[in-house]
Short mmCIF file of C-alpha atoms in Angstrom, two decimals:
data_model
loop_
_atom_site.label_atom_id
_atom_site.label_comp_id
_atom_site.label_asym_id
_atom_site.label_seq_id
_atom_site.Cartn_x
_atom_site.Cartn_y
_atom_site.Cartn_z
CA MET A 130 -36.20 -42.01 32.13
CA PRO A 131 -33.36 -41.91 29.54
CA VAL A 132 -35.77 -40.43 26.97
CA PHE A 133 -36.72 -37.68 29.41
CA ARG A 134 -33.05 -36.84 30.07
CA LEU A 135 -32.33 -36.74 26.34
CA ARG A 136 -35.23 -34.37 25.72
CA ARG A 137 -34.13 -32.17 28.61
CA ARG A 138 -30.60 -32.02 27.17
CA HIS A 139 -31.95 -31.05 23.76
CA LEU A 140 -34.10 -28.37 25.39
CA THR A 141 -31.07 -26.98 27.23
CA VAL A 142 -29.06 -26.81 24.03
CA ALA A 143 -31.95 -25.13 22.22
CA VAL A 144 -32.35 -22.50 24.96
CA PHE A 145 -28.59 -21.78 24.94
CA ALA A 146 -28.51 -21.44 21.14
CA GLY A 147 -31.56 -19.21 21.23
CA SER A 148 -30.00 -16.98 23.86
CA LEU A 149 -27.09 -16.30 21.50
CA ALA A 150 -29.53 -15.09 18.86
CA LEU A 151 -31.36 -12.70 21.21
CA PRO A 152 -29.75 -9.23 21.38
CA GLY A 153 -30.70 -8.83 25.00
CA LEU A 154 -28.97 -12.06 26.01
CA ALA A 155 -25.94 -11.84 23.72
CA ALA A 156 -22.49 -11.68 25.23
CA ALA A 157 -21.12 -8.19 25.69
CA LEU A 158 -18.24 -7.09 23.48
CA SER A 159 -15.36 -5.34 25.22
CA LEU A 160 -12.71 -3.29 23.46
CA ASP A 161 -10.02 -5.91 24.12
CA GLU A 162 -12.20 -8.65 22.62
CA ALA A 163 -12.95 -6.52 19.56
CA LEU A 164 -9.23 -5.92 19.03
CA ARG A 165 -8.48 -9.63 19.37
CA LEU A 166 -11.19 -10.60 16.88
CA ALA A 167 -9.96 -8.00 14.41
CA GLU A 168 -6.38 -9.27 14.55
CA ASP A 169 -7.64 -12.80 13.89
CA GLN A 170 -9.95 -11.90 11.01
CA ALA A 171 -8.59 -8.81 9.23
CA PRO A 172 -7.80 -9.64 5.56
CA SER A 173 -5.18 -6.89 5.44
CA LEU A 174 -3.17 -8.66 8.14
CA ALA A 175 -3.39 -11.94 6.23
CA ALA A 176 -2.09 -10.13 3.15
CA GLU A 177 0.85 -8.68 5.08
CA ALA A 178 1.64 -12.12 6.54
CA ALA A 179 1.77 -13.53 3.01
CA ASN A 180 3.98 -10.64 1.90
CA LEU A 181 6.38 -11.33 4.80
CA GLU A 182 6.57 -15.02 3.89
CA ALA A 183 7.31 -14.09 0.27
CA ALA A 184 10.13 -11.78 1.38
CA ARG A 185 11.64 -14.49 3.57
CA GLN A 186 11.53 -17.06 0.79
CA SER A 187 13.01 -14.59 -1.70
CA ALA A 188 15.93 -13.92 0.65
CA ILE A 189 17.04 -17.57 0.67
CA PRO A 190 18.70 -17.59 -2.81
CA ALA A 191 19.89 -13.97 -2.64
CA GLY A 192 23.60 -14.74 -2.27
CA ALA A 193 23.65 -18.05 -4.12
CA LEU A 194 25.68 -18.62 -7.29
CA PRO A 195 23.80 -18.73 -10.58
CA ASP A 196 22.70 -22.16 -11.75
CA PRO A 197 25.48 -24.09 -13.53
CA ARG A 198 25.20 -24.67 -17.26
CA LEU A 199 25.49 -28.00 -19.10
CA SER A 200 26.55 -27.92 -22.75
CA LEU A 201 26.47 -30.66 -25.41
CA GLY A 202 28.14 -30.29 -28.80
CA LEU A 203 29.65 -31.80 -31.92
CA ARG A 204 32.98 -30.47 -33.15
CA ASN A 205 34.49 -30.61 -36.63
CA VAL A 206 31.67 -32.48 -38.36
CA PRO A 207 32.31 -32.72 -42.16
CA ILE A 208 29.63 -31.27 -44.42
CA GLU A 209 31.15 -32.07 -47.86
CA SER A 210 32.40 -35.13 -49.79
CA ASP A 211 31.41 -38.69 -49.05
CA ALA A 212 32.05 -38.18 -45.32
CA ALA A 213 29.45 -35.41 -45.04
CA TRP A 214 27.44 -35.58 -41.81
CA ARG A 215 29.19 -38.76 -40.71
CA PHE A 216 30.79 -38.85 -37.30
CA ASP A 217 33.21 -41.72 -37.85
CA GLN A 218 34.98 -40.64 -41.05
CA GLU A 219 36.86 -37.53 -40.01
CA PRO A 220 39.53 -37.97 -37.32
CA MET A 221 38.91 -34.45 -35.96
CA THR A 222 35.18 -35.02 -35.37
CA MET A 223 34.53 -34.94 -31.68
CA GLN A 224 31.53 -35.30 -29.38
CA ALA A 225 31.75 -32.92 -26.42
CA ILE A 226 29.99 -32.44 -23.10
CA GLY A 227 30.80 -29.48 -20.85
CA PHE A 228 29.95 -27.89 -17.52
CA THR A 229 30.30 -24.13 -16.75
CA GLN A 230 29.73 -22.06 -13.63
CA GLU A 231 29.47 -18.25 -13.49
CA VAL A 232 30.75 -16.65 -10.26
CA PRO A 233 29.68 -13.04 -9.45
CA ASN A 234 32.24 -11.18 -7.36
CA ARG A 235 31.98 -11.43 -3.59
CA ALA A 236 31.05 -7.78 -2.98
CA LYS A 237 28.08 -8.10 -5.33
CA ARG A 238 26.82 -11.22 -3.56
CA ARG A 239 27.17 -9.56 -0.14
CA ALA A 240 25.17 -6.57 -1.37
CA ARG A 241 22.39 -8.82 -2.66
CA ILE A 242 22.20 -10.63 0.68
CA GLU A 243 21.98 -7.34 2.57
CA ALA A 244 19.26 -6.04 0.23
CA ALA A 245 17.25 -9.24 0.77
CA ARG A 246 17.59 -9.01 4.56
CA ALA A 247 16.49 -5.39 4.49
CA GLY A 248 13.51 -6.44 2.40
CA VAL A 249 12.50 -8.96 5.08
CA ASP A 250 12.84 -6.33 7.82
CA PHE A 251 10.73 -3.91 5.80
CA ALA A 252 8.04 -6.57 5.33
CA GLU A 253 8.01 -7.17 9.09
CA GLN A 254 7.67 -3.44 9.71
CA ARG A 255 4.82 -3.23 7.21
CA GLN A 256 3.05 -6.05 9.03
CA GLN A 257 3.42 -4.18 12.32
CA ILE A 258 2.08 -0.97 10.77
CA ALA A 259 -0.92 -2.83 9.33
CA ARG A 260 -1.62 -4.44 12.71
CA LEU A 261 -1.55 -1.10 14.52
CA GLU A 262 -3.74 0.49 11.84
CA VAL A 263 -6.33 -2.26 12.26
CA ARG A 264 -6.29 -1.80 16.03
CA ARG A 265 -6.66 1.97 15.65
CA GLN A 266 -9.67 1.73 13.35
CA VAL A 267 -11.34 -0.92 15.50
CA ALA A 268 -10.81 1.16 18.63
CA GLU A 269 -12.24 4.27 16.96
CA ALA A 270 -15.31 2.34 15.74
CA TRP A 271 -15.85 0.71 19.16
CA ILE A 272 -15.52 4.03 21.03
CA ALA A 273 -17.85 5.80 18.57
CA ALA A 274 -20.50 3.08 18.82
CA ARG A 275 -20.22 2.89 22.61
CA SER A 276 -20.41 6.66 23.15
CA VAL A 277 -23.40 7.05 20.82
CA GLY A 278 -25.14 4.18 22.58
CA GLU A 279 -24.73 5.92 25.93
CA LYS A 280 -26.10 9.14 24.48
CA LEU A 281 -29.14 7.32 23.09
CA SER A 282 -29.79 5.75 26.48
CA LEU A 283 -30.50 9.26 27.84
CA PHE A 284 -33.34 10.01 25.42
CA LYS A 285 -36.04 8.20 27.43
CA GLN A 286 -35.33 10.54 30.34
CA LEU A 287 -35.29 13.53 27.97
CA TYR A 288 -38.67 12.58 26.49
CA ASP A 289 -40.09 12.11 30.04
CA GLU A 290 -38.90 15.58 30.97
CA ASN A 291 -40.37 16.96 27.75
CA ARG A 292 -43.78 15.49 28.60
CA LEU A 293 -43.48 16.94 32.09
CA LEU A 294 -42.73 20.33 30.54
CA GLU A 295 -45.77 20.04 28.30
CA ARG A 296 -48.06 19.29 31.26
CA ALA A 297 -46.58 22.19 33.21
CA VAL A 298 -47.09 24.63 30.33
CA ARG A 299 -50.68 23.51 29.84
CA ALA A 300 -51.39 23.89 33.54
CA ARG A 301 -49.85 27.33 33.52
CA ILE A 302 -51.93 28.45 30.55
CA ALA A 303 -55.06 26.95 32.08
CA GLY A 304 -54.36 28.92 35.25
CA GLY A 305 -54.21 32.14 33.30
CA GLY A 306 -50.45 32.47 33.22
CA GLY A 307 -48.24 32.67 30.16
CA ASN A 308 -49.21 32.98 26.49
CA SER A 309 -51.11 30.50 24.34
CA ALA A 310 -48.12 30.33 21.99
CA ASP A 311 -46.11 28.77 24.82
CA ALA A 312 -48.01 25.52 24.24
CA VAL A 313 -46.03 25.03 21.02
CA VAL A 314 -42.63 25.12 22.75
CA PRO A 315 -42.69 21.58 24.23
CA ARG A 316 -43.71 20.08 20.88
CA GLN A 317 -40.92 21.99 19.15
CA GLU A 318 -38.43 20.65 21.66
CA ALA A 319 -39.80 17.12 21.20
CA ALA A 320 -39.29 17.41 17.44
CA LEU A 321 -35.73 18.65 17.95
CA LEU A 322 -35.08 15.76 20.32
CA ALA A 323 -36.37 13.28 17.73
CA GLU A 324 -34.19 14.85 15.05
CA LYS A 325 -31.12 14.61 17.31
CA GLU A 326 -32.00 11.00 18.13
CA ASP A 327 -32.25 10.13 14.42
CA GLU A 328 -28.87 11.74 13.81
CA LEU A 329 -27.31 9.73 16.62
CA ARG A 330 -28.84 6.49 15.35
CA ARG A 331 -27.34 7.17 11.93
CA THR A 332 -23.95 7.76 13.57
CA GLN A 333 -24.38 4.55 15.54
CA ALA A 334 -25.19 2.59 12.37
CA VAL A 335 -22.08 3.98 10.67
CA ALA A 336 -19.90 3.07 13.66
CA ARG A 337 -21.39 -0.44 13.80
CA ALA A 338 -20.76 -0.88 10.08
CA ALA A 339 -17.13 0.15 10.55
CA LEU A 340 -16.82 -2.34 13.41
CA ARG A 341 -18.52 -5.06 11.34
CA ARG A 342 -15.88 -4.59 8.65
CA TRP A 343 -13.25 -5.90 11.03
CA ILE A 344 -15.03 -8.41 13.29
CA GLY A 345 -18.10 -9.50 11.34
CA ALA A 346 -21.32 -10.47 13.13
CA ALA A 347 -19.75 -9.92 16.55
CA ALA A 348 -20.13 -6.17 15.94
CA GLU A 349 -23.87 -6.49 16.69
CA GLN A 350 -23.24 -7.53 20.30
CA PRO A 351 -23.83 -5.02 23.10
CA LEU A 352 -20.74 -3.04 23.98
CA SER A 353 -19.46 -2.99 27.52
CA GLY A 354 -16.30 -2.94 29.56
CA ALA A 355 -13.99 -0.22 30.76
CA TRP A 356 -13.19 2.76 28.61
CA PRO A 357 -9.58 2.79 27.35
CA ASP A 358 -7.17 4.69 29.57
CA TRP A 359 -4.29 5.66 27.29
CA PRO A 360 -1.36 7.87 28.36
CA THR A 361 -1.55 11.57 27.49
CA ASP A 362 1.97 12.71 28.35
CA ALA A 363 2.85 15.26 25.67
CA VAL A 364 6.55 15.30 26.57
CA TRP A 365 6.76 11.52 26.23
CA TYR A 366 5.07 11.57 22.83
CA ARG A 367 7.38 14.25 21.48
CA SER A 368 10.53 12.54 22.75
CA HIS A 369 9.48 9.15 21.31
CA LEU A 370 8.17 10.35 17.97
CA GLN A 371 11.16 8.88 16.13
CA HIS A 372 9.94 5.43 17.24
CA HIS A 373 6.71 5.82 15.27
CA PRO A 374 6.27 2.60 13.21
CA GLN A 375 5.92 4.48 9.94
CA LEU A 376 9.20 6.29 10.62
CA GLN A 377 10.88 3.07 11.73
CA ALA A 378 10.03 1.57 8.33
CA TYR A 379 12.52 3.92 6.67
CA GLU A 380 15.44 2.20 8.42
CA PRO A 381 15.22 -1.05 6.36
CA LEU A 382 14.37 1.02 3.27
CA THR A 383 17.59 2.98 3.75
CA ARG A 384 19.60 -0.21 4.21
CA GLN A 385 18.04 -1.67 1.10
CA ALA A 386 18.91 1.42 -0.94
CA GLU A 387 22.49 1.36 0.39
CA ALA A 388 22.82 -2.33 -0.50
CA ARG A 389 21.66 -1.68 -4.04
CA LEU A 390 24.14 1.16 -4.31
CA ASN A 391 26.92 -1.18 -3.13
CA GLU A 392 25.82 -3.74 -5.70
CA ALA A 393 26.05 -1.11 -8.44
CA ILE A 394 29.56 -0.15 -7.26
CA ALA A 395 30.55 -3.82 -7.15
CA ASP A 396 29.54 -4.08 -10.80
CA LYS A 397 32.82 -2.33 -11.58
CA ARG A 398 34.67 -5.38 -10.29
CA PRO A 399 34.94 -8.22 -12.79
CA ASP A 400 32.85 -11.35 -12.38
CA TRP A 401 34.42 -14.60 -13.44
CA GLY A 402 33.50 -18.13 -14.40
CA TRP A 403 35.02 -21.53 -14.97
CA GLY A 404 34.21 -24.58 -17.04
CA VAL A 405 35.32 -28.08 -17.88
CA GLU A 406 34.67 -29.98 -21.14
CA TYR A 407 35.18 -33.60 -22.13
CA GLY A 408 35.61 -34.49 -25.82
CA ARG A 409 35.40 -37.97 -27.38
CA ARG A 410 37.02 -38.79 -30.76
CA GLU A 411 36.81 -41.98 -32.73
CA ALA A 412 40.31 -42.04 -34.24
CA PHE A 413 42.31 -40.40 -31.44
CA GLY A 414 42.27 -40.33 -27.70
CA ASP A 415 39.70 -38.46 -25.67
CA MET A 416 40.35 -34.84 -24.66
CA LEU A 417 39.67 -32.64 -21.63
CA SER A 418 39.43 -28.84 -21.74
CA LEU A 419 39.45 -26.35 -18.85
CA ASN A 420 38.11 -22.79 -19.28
CA LEU A 421 38.38 -19.62 -17.20
CA SER A 422 36.46 -16.44 -18.13
CA ILE A 423 36.69 -12.96 -16.62
CA ASP A 424 34.37 -10.03 -17.33
CA LEU A 425 36.02 -6.82 -18.48
CA PRO A 426 34.10 -3.74 -17.28
CA LEU A 427 35.86 -1.41 -19.69
CA PHE A 428 32.97 0.97 -20.41
CA ALA A 429 32.05 2.16 -16.93
CA GLY A 430 31.17 5.62 -18.20
CA THR A 431 28.15 4.32 -20.12
CA ARG A 432 27.34 1.23 -18.05
CA GLN A 433 28.28 1.12 -14.36
CA ASN A 434 28.57 4.84 -13.56
CA PRO A 435 25.01 5.77 -14.64
CA ARG A 436 23.64 2.93 -12.56
CA ILE A 437 25.65 4.06 -9.54
CA ALA A 438 24.30 7.59 -9.97
CA ALA A 439 20.75 6.24 -10.19
CA GLU A 440 21.12 4.28 -6.95
CA GLU A 441 22.64 7.30 -5.20
CA ALA A 442 19.59 9.32 -6.27
CA ARG A 443 17.26 6.63 -4.90
CA LEU A 444 19.11 6.66 -1.58
CA ALA A 445 18.72 10.45 -1.42
CA GLN A 446 15.01 10.00 -2.22
CA VAL A 447 14.52 7.66 0.73
CA SER A 448 16.31 10.10 3.05
CA ALA A 449 14.17 13.02 1.86
CA GLU A 450 10.96 10.99 2.19
CA ARG A 451 11.86 10.07 5.76
CA GLU A 452 12.48 13.72 6.65
CA ASP A 453 9.15 14.66 5.07
CA ALA A 454 7.36 11.92 7.02
CA LEU A 455 9.00 13.09 10.26
CA ARG A 456 7.80 16.65 9.67
CA ARG A 457 4.26 15.48 8.83
CA HIS A 458 4.06 13.37 11.98
CA THR A 459 5.48 16.21 14.06
CA GLU A 460 2.77 18.51 12.70
CA ALA A 461 0.04 15.93 13.29
CA LEU A 462 1.26 15.29 16.84
CA SER A 463 1.25 19.01 17.65
CA ALA A 464 -2.29 19.36 16.28
CA ASP A 465 -3.51 16.31 18.21
CA LEU A 466 -1.92 17.50 21.45
CA ALA A 467 -3.51 20.92 21.01
CA GLU A 468 -6.90 19.26 20.45
CA LEU A 469 -6.32 17.10 23.53
CA GLN A 470 -5.58 20.18 25.62
CA ARG A 471 -8.76 21.86 24.33
CA LEU A 472 -10.86 18.80 25.18
CA GLN A 473 -9.33 18.57 28.65
CA SER A 474 -10.14 22.24 29.26
CA THR A 475 -13.67 21.74 27.96
CA LEU A 476 -14.18 18.73 30.24
CA ALA A 477 -12.86 20.63 33.25
CA ARG A 478 -15.15 23.57 32.43
CA LEU A 479 -18.13 21.25 32.16
CA GLU A 480 -17.42 19.55 35.46
CA GLN A 481 -16.41 22.64 37.44
CA THR A 482 -18.67 25.37 35.99
CA LEU A 483 -21.37 24.40 33.51
CA LEU A 484 -22.78 21.37 35.33
CA PRO A 485 -22.98 23.16 38.72
CA LEU A 486 -24.65 26.15 37.02
CA ALA A 487 -27.14 23.85 35.30
CA ALA A 488 -27.91 22.21 38.66
CA ASP A 489 -28.47 25.65 40.22
CA LYS A 490 -30.75 26.60 37.35
CA VAL A 491 -32.85 23.48 37.88
CA ARG A 492 -33.02 24.12 41.61
CA LEU A 493 -34.10 27.75 41.15
CA THR A 494 -36.63 26.84 38.47
CA LEU A 495 -38.19 24.20 40.72
CA ALA A 496 -38.33 26.73 43.54
CA ASP A 497 -40.16 29.20 41.27
CA TYR A 498 -42.51 26.47 40.12
CA ARG A 499 -43.35 25.48 43.67
CA GLY A 500 -43.83 29.15 44.55
CA GLY A 501 -46.30 29.67 41.71
CA ARG A 502 -43.96 31.94 39.75
#
């Protein structure tokens, strides 16, 4: 009895594993599931996550003081006479050890901290842009593959109607009606149907390949689920255009450029440093020295001022690039909304005019066929 149960369990597992490999029994892939898989697997998102971590780690030492410096030295060592290169013959010979610390001015350190924080914010914005771009491409691939699949599902009915047309034409010719050349028409239509089917299958393969780029083998699963129902309020889109992620990315870029400009301005203020040194002498007592150093930015015209001008130009560049991006997105939004309006009009025309007319044409044609005309 236990052996039988074990074999039955193995058989159940084998049937379940086999069902996953059969296309007809595979789990259906909804749009939400495709988006989730893409966010988990997309290499571009992993790259942006690594870039964000690098920015965060780089921001930690942004405002820190430079590393201190340790110095070792020998002072007043004789190099002539019998005492040459001896440390215990000359009373002025001294062994020294010192410690120095450079201190950039406070405004410069604040500017570096702000630039680092802006860099982190920009990395976060880049990650958000990459995530939305992945979702957009996955959604486009899923919708393309799903729509083509639904079109292909209609071809069996179209081929059945084509065969019905062929039988009707043959019967009509056999009954003495119509021309012999009419017999070619159904075969021509069948060839055109096959050509259209081949074109759609190529489009489906391209869409599946695009989906496979993001979610791997799961792209081969049947597609199902509700179609996306996204808002189409043109007024809302126009009023919220400034919140577009690619436009939002210019805010940390602007802050970063301003921080670098402030750092260049702060370069006109002197940095300073301090140090302490201990000296040991054989013949006399030990000595202690204290040092204070201050930078003298005396040549601002050839040093600090050109750098300030360069950073001002970079800040103006960021502002101009943001304005250009805003205009490009405004243009793209207007074009997309115009295309949306055209598609909505086309859909309404199909539903309200063309489809009813096609139904009337079928009804009248069937009436003529039944009446022998």
